[in-house]
PDB file of C-alpha atoms in Angstrom:
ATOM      1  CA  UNK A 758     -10.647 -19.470  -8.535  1.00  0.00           C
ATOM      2  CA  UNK A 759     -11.652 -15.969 -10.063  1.00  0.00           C
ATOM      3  CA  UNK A 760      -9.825 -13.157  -8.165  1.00  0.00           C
ATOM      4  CA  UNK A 761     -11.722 -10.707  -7.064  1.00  0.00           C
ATOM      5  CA  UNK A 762      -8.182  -8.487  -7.485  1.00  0.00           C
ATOM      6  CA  UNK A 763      -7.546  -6.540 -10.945  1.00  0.00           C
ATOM      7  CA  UNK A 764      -5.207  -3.482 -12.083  1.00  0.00           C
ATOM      8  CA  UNK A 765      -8.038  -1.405 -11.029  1.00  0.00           C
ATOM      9  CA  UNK A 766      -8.189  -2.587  -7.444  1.00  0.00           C
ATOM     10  CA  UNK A 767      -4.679  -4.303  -6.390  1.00  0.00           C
ATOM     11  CA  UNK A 768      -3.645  -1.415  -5.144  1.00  0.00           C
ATOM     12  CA  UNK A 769      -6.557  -0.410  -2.496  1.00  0.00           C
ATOM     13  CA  UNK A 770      -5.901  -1.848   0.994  1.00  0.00           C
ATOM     14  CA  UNK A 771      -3.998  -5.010  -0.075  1.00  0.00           C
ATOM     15  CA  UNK A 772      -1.516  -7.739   1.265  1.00  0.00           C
ATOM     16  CA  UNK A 773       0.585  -9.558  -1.269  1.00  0.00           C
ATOM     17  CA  UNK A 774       3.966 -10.947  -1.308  1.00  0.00           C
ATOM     18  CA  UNK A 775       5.972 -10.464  -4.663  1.00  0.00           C
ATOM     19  CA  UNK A 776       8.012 -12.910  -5.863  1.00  0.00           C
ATOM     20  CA  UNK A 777      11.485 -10.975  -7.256  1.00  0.00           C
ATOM     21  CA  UNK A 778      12.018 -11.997 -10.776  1.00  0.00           C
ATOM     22  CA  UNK A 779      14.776 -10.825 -13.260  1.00  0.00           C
ATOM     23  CA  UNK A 780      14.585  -7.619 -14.848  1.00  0.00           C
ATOM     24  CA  UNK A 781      14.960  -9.654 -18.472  1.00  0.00           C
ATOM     25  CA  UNK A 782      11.415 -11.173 -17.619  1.00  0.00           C
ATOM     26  CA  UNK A 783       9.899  -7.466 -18.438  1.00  0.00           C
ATOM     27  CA  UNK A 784      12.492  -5.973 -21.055  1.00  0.00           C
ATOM     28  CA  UNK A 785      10.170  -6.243 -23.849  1.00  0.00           C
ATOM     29  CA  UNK A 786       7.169  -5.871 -21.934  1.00  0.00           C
ATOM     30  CA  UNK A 787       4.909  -2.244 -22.196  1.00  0.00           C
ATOM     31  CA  UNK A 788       4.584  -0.409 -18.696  1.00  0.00           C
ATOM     32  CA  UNK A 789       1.454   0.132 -17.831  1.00  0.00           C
ATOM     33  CA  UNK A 790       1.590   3.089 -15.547  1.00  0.00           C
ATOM     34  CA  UNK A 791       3.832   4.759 -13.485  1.00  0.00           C
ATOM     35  CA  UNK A 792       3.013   5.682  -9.524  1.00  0.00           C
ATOM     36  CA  UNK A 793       3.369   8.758  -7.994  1.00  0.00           C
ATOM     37  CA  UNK A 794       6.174   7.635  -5.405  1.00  0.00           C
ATOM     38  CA  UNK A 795       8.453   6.506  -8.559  1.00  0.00           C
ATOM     39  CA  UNK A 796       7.080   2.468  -8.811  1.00  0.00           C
ATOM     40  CA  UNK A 797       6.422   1.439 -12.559  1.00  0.00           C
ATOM     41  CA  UNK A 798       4.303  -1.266 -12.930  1.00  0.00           C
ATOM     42  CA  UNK A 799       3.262  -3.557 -16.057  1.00  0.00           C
ATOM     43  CA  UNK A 800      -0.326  -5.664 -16.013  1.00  0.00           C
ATOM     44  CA  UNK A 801      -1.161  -8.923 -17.681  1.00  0.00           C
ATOM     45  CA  UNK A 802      -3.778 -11.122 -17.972  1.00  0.00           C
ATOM     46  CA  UNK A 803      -2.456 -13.121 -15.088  1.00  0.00           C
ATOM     47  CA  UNK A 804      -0.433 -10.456 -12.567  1.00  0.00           C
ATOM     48  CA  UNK A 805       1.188  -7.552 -12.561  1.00  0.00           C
ATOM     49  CA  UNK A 806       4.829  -6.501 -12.433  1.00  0.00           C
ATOM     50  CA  UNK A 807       6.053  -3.965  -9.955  1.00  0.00           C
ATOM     51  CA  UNK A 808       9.542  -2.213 -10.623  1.00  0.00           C
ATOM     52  CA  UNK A 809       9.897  -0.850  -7.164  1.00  0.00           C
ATOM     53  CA  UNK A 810      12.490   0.677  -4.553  1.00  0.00           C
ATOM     54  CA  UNK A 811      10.176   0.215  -1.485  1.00  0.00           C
ATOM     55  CA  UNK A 812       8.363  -2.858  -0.172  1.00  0.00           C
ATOM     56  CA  UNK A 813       7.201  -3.573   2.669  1.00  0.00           C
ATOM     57  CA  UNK A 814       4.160  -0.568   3.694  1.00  0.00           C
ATOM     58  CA  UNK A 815       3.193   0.534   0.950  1.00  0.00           C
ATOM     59  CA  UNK A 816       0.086   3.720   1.108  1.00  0.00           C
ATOM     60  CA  UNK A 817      -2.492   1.143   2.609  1.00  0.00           C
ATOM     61  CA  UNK A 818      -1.068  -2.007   1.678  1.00  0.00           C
ATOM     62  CA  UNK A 819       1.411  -4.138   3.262  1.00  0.00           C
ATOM     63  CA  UNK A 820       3.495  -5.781  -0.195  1.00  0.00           C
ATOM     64  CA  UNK A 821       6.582  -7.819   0.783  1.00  0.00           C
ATOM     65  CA  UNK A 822       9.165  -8.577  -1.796  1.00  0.00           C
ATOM     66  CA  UNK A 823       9.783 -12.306  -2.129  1.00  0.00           C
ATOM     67  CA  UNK A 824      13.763 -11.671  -2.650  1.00  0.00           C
ATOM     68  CA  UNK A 825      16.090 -13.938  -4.755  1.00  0.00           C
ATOM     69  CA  UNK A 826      19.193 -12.901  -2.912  1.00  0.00           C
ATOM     70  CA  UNK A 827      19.302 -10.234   0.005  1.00  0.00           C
ATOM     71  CA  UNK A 828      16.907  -7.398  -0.983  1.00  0.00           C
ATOM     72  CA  UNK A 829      17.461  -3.930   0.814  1.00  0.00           C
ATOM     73  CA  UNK A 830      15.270  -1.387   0.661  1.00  0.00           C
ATOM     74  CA  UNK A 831      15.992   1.398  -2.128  1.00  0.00           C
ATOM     75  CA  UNK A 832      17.675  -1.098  -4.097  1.00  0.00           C
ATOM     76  CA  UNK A 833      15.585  -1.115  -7.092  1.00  0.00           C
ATOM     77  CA  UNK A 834      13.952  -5.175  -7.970  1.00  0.00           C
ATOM     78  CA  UNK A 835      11.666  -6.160 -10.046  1.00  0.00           C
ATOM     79  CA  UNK A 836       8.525  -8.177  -8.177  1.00  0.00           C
ATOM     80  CA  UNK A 837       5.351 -10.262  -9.710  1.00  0.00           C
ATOM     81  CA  UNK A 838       2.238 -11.369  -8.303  1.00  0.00           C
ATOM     82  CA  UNK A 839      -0.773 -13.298  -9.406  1.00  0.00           C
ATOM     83  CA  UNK A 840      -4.131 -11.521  -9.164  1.00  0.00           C
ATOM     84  CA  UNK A 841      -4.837 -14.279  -6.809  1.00  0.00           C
ATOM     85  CA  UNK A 842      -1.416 -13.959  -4.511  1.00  0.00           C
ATOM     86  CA  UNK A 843      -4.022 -10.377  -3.438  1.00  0.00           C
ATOM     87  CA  UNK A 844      -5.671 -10.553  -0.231  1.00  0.00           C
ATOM     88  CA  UNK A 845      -8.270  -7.869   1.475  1.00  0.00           C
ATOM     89  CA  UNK A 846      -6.409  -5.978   4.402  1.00  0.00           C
ATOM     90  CA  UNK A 847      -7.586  -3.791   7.744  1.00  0.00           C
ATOM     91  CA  UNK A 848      -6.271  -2.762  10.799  1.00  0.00           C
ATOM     92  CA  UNK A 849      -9.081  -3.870  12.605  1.00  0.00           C
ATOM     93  CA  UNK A 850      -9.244  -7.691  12.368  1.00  0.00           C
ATOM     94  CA  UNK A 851      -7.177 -10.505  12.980  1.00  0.00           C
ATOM     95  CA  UNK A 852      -5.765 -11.625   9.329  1.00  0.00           C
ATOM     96  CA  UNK A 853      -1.987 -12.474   9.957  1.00  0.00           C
ATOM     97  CA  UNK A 854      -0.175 -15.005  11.507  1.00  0.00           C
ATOM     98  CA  UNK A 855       3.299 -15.736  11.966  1.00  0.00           C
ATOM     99  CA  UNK A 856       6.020 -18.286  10.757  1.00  0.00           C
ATOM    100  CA  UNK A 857       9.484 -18.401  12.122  1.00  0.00           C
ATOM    101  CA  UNK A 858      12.415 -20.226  10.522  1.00  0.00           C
ATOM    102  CA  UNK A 859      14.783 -21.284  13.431  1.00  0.00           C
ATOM    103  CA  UNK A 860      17.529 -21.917  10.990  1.00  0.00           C
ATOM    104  CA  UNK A 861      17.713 -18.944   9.797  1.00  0.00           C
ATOM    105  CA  UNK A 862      16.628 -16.760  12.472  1.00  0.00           C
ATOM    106  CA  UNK A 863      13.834 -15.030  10.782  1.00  0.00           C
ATOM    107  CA  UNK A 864      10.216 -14.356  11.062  1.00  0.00           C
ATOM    108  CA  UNK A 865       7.657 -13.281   9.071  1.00  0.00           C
ATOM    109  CA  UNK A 866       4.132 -12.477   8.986  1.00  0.00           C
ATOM    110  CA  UNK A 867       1.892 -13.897   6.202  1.00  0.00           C
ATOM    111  CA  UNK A 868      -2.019 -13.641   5.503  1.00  0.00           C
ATOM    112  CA  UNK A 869      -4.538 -16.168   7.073  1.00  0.00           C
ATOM    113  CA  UNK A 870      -5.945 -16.416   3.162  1.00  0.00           C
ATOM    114  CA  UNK A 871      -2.877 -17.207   1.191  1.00  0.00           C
ATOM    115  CA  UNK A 872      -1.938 -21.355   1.408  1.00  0.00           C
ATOM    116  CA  UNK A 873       0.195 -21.113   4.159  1.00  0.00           C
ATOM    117  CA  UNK A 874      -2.237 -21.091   6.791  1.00  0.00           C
ATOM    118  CA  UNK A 875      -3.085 -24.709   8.798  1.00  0.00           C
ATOM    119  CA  UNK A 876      -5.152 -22.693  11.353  1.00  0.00           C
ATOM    120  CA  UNK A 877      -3.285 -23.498  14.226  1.00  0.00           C
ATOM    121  CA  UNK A 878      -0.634 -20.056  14.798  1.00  0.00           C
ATOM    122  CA  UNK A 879      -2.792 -17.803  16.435  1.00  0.00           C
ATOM    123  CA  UNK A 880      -4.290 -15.059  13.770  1.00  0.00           C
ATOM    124  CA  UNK A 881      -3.709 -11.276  14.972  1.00  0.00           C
ATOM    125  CA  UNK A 882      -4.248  -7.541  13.878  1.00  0.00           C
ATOM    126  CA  UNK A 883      -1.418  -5.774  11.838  1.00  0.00           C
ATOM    127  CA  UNK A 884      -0.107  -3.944  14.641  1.00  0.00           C
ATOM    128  CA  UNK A 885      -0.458  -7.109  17.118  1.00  0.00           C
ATOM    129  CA  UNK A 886       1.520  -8.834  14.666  1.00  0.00           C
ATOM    130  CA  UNK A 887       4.497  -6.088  14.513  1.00  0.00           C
ATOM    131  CA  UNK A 888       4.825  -6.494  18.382  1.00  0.00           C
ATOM    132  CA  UNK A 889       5.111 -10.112  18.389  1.00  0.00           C
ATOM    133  CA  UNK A 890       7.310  -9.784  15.211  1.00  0.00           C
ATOM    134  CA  UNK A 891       9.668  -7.343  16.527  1.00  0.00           C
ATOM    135  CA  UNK A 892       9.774  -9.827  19.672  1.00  0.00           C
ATOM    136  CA  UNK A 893      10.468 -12.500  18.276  1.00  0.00           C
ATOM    137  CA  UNK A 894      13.636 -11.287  16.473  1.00  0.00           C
ATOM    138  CA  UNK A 895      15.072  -9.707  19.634  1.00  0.00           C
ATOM    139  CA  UNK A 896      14.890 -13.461  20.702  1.00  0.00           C
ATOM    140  CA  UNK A 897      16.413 -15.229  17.281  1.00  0.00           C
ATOM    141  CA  UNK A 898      19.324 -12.378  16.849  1.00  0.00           C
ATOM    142  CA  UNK A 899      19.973 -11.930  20.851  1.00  0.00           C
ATOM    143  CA  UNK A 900      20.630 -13.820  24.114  1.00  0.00           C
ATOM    144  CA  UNK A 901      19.825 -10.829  26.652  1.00  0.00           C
ATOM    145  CA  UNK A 902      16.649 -11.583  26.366  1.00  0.00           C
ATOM    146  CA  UNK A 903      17.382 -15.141  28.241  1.00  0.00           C
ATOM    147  CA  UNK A 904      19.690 -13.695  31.329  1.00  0.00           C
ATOM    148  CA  UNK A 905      17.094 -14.159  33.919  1.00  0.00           C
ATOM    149  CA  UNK A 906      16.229 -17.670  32.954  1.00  0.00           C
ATOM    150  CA  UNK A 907      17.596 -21.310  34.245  1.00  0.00           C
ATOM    151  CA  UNK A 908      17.904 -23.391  31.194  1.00  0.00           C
ATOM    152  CA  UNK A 909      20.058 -26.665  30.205  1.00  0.00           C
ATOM    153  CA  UNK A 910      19.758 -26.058  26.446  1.00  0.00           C
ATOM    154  CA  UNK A 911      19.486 -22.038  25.111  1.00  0.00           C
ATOM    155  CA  UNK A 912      17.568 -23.156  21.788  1.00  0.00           C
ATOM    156  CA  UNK A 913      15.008 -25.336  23.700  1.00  0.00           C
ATOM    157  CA  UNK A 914      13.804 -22.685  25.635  1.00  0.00           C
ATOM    158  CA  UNK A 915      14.119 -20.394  23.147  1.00  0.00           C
ATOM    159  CA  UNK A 916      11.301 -22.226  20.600  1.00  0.00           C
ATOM    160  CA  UNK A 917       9.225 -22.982  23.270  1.00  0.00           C
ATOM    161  CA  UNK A 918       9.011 -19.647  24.147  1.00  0.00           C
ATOM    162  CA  UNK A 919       8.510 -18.470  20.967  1.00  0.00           C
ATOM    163  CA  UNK A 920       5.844 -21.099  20.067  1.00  0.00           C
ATOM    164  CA  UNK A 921       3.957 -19.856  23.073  1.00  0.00           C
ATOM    165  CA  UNK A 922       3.858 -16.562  21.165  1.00  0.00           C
ATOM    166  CA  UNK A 923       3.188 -18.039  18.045  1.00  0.00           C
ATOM    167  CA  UNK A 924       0.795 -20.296  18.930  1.00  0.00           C
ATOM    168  CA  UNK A 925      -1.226 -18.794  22.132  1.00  0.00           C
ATOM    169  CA  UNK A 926      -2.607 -14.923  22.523  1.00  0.00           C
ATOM    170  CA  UNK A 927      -0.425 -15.033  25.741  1.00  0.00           C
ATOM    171  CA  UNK A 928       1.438 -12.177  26.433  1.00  0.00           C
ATOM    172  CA  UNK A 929       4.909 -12.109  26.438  1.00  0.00           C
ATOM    173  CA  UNK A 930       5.187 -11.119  30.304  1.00  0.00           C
ATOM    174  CA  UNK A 931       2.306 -13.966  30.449  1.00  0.00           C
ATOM    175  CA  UNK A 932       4.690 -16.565  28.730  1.00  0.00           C
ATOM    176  CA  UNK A 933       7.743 -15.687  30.669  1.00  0.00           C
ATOM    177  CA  UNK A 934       6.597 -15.356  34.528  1.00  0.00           C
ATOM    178  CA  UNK A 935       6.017 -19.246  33.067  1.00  0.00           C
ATOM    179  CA  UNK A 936       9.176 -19.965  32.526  1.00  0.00           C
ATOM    180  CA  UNK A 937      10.789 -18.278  34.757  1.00  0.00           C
ATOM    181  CA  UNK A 938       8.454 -20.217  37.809  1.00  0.00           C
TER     182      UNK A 938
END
């Protein structure tokens, strides 16, 4: 597959997730230009290279840094990405969908393009997908959420609740005057 994504381009309305690599993978390497917010960034034939303190929004793009350890922001790593790990962004249409890891209490959003995607979580707008997102967390990282609930087993209800959001365009009120009946 040809990408349609080149060091001319990547950088115009873009989602991508970086995979962190070691900053000896670009020692001998030439940058190739330098951004005005401080990112350096180094092209080949096959990605780019982004030396970077922010991720995450970035202008018009949303770039997430694929982290070897625990990445903070304005800690300084070193990310690649294939031409073809580039996918076309808006805020208008429904491109993302979210994956949740109940082991490790996180969730994250990913593009319905990238290899990921099985069609079945339900695809929403970038600022659809924040709200469910930021959700979502409240309900892996706290259990006041769950106070007005009668439940047996906390986790149980707590993935099938957020499957519902996951998985349906329910809203969350929608999901738990379910539960709660």
């Amino acid at each position: 597959m040809i990408s349609k994504y080149t060091k001319q381009n990547f950088h115009n309305y873009t989602f991508c997730i970086w995979k962190q690599v070691s900053l000896d993978v670009i020692k001998d390497l030439k940058i190739s230009f330098k951004s005005k917010s401080g990112s350096t960034y180094i092209t080949t034939n096959i990605g780019i290279y982004r030396i970077s303190n922010h991720w995450g929004r970035v202008a018009n793009c949303r770039w997430r840094l694929d982290a070897l350890s625990d990445y903070k922001n304005q800690n300084t790593a070193v990310g690649f990405a294939k031409w073809s790990d580039f996918y076309p962004i808006n805020e208008t249409s429904k491109l993302y969908f979210i994956k949740v890891n109940f082991e490790d209490n996180t969730a994250e959003f990913f593009h319905k393009n990238s290899i990921d995607y099985y069609g079945k979580a339900t695809l929403r707008t970038s600022s659809e997908t924040t709200k469910i997102i930021k959700i979502i967390k409240t309900m892996l990282n706290e259990t006041s959420w769950s106070k007005y609930y009668e439940f047996e087993n906390y986790q149980q209800l707590q993935r099938e609740l957020i499957s519902e959001l996951i998985y349906t365009e329910k809203t969350f009120i929608e999901i738990r005057r379910k539960f709660l009946l």
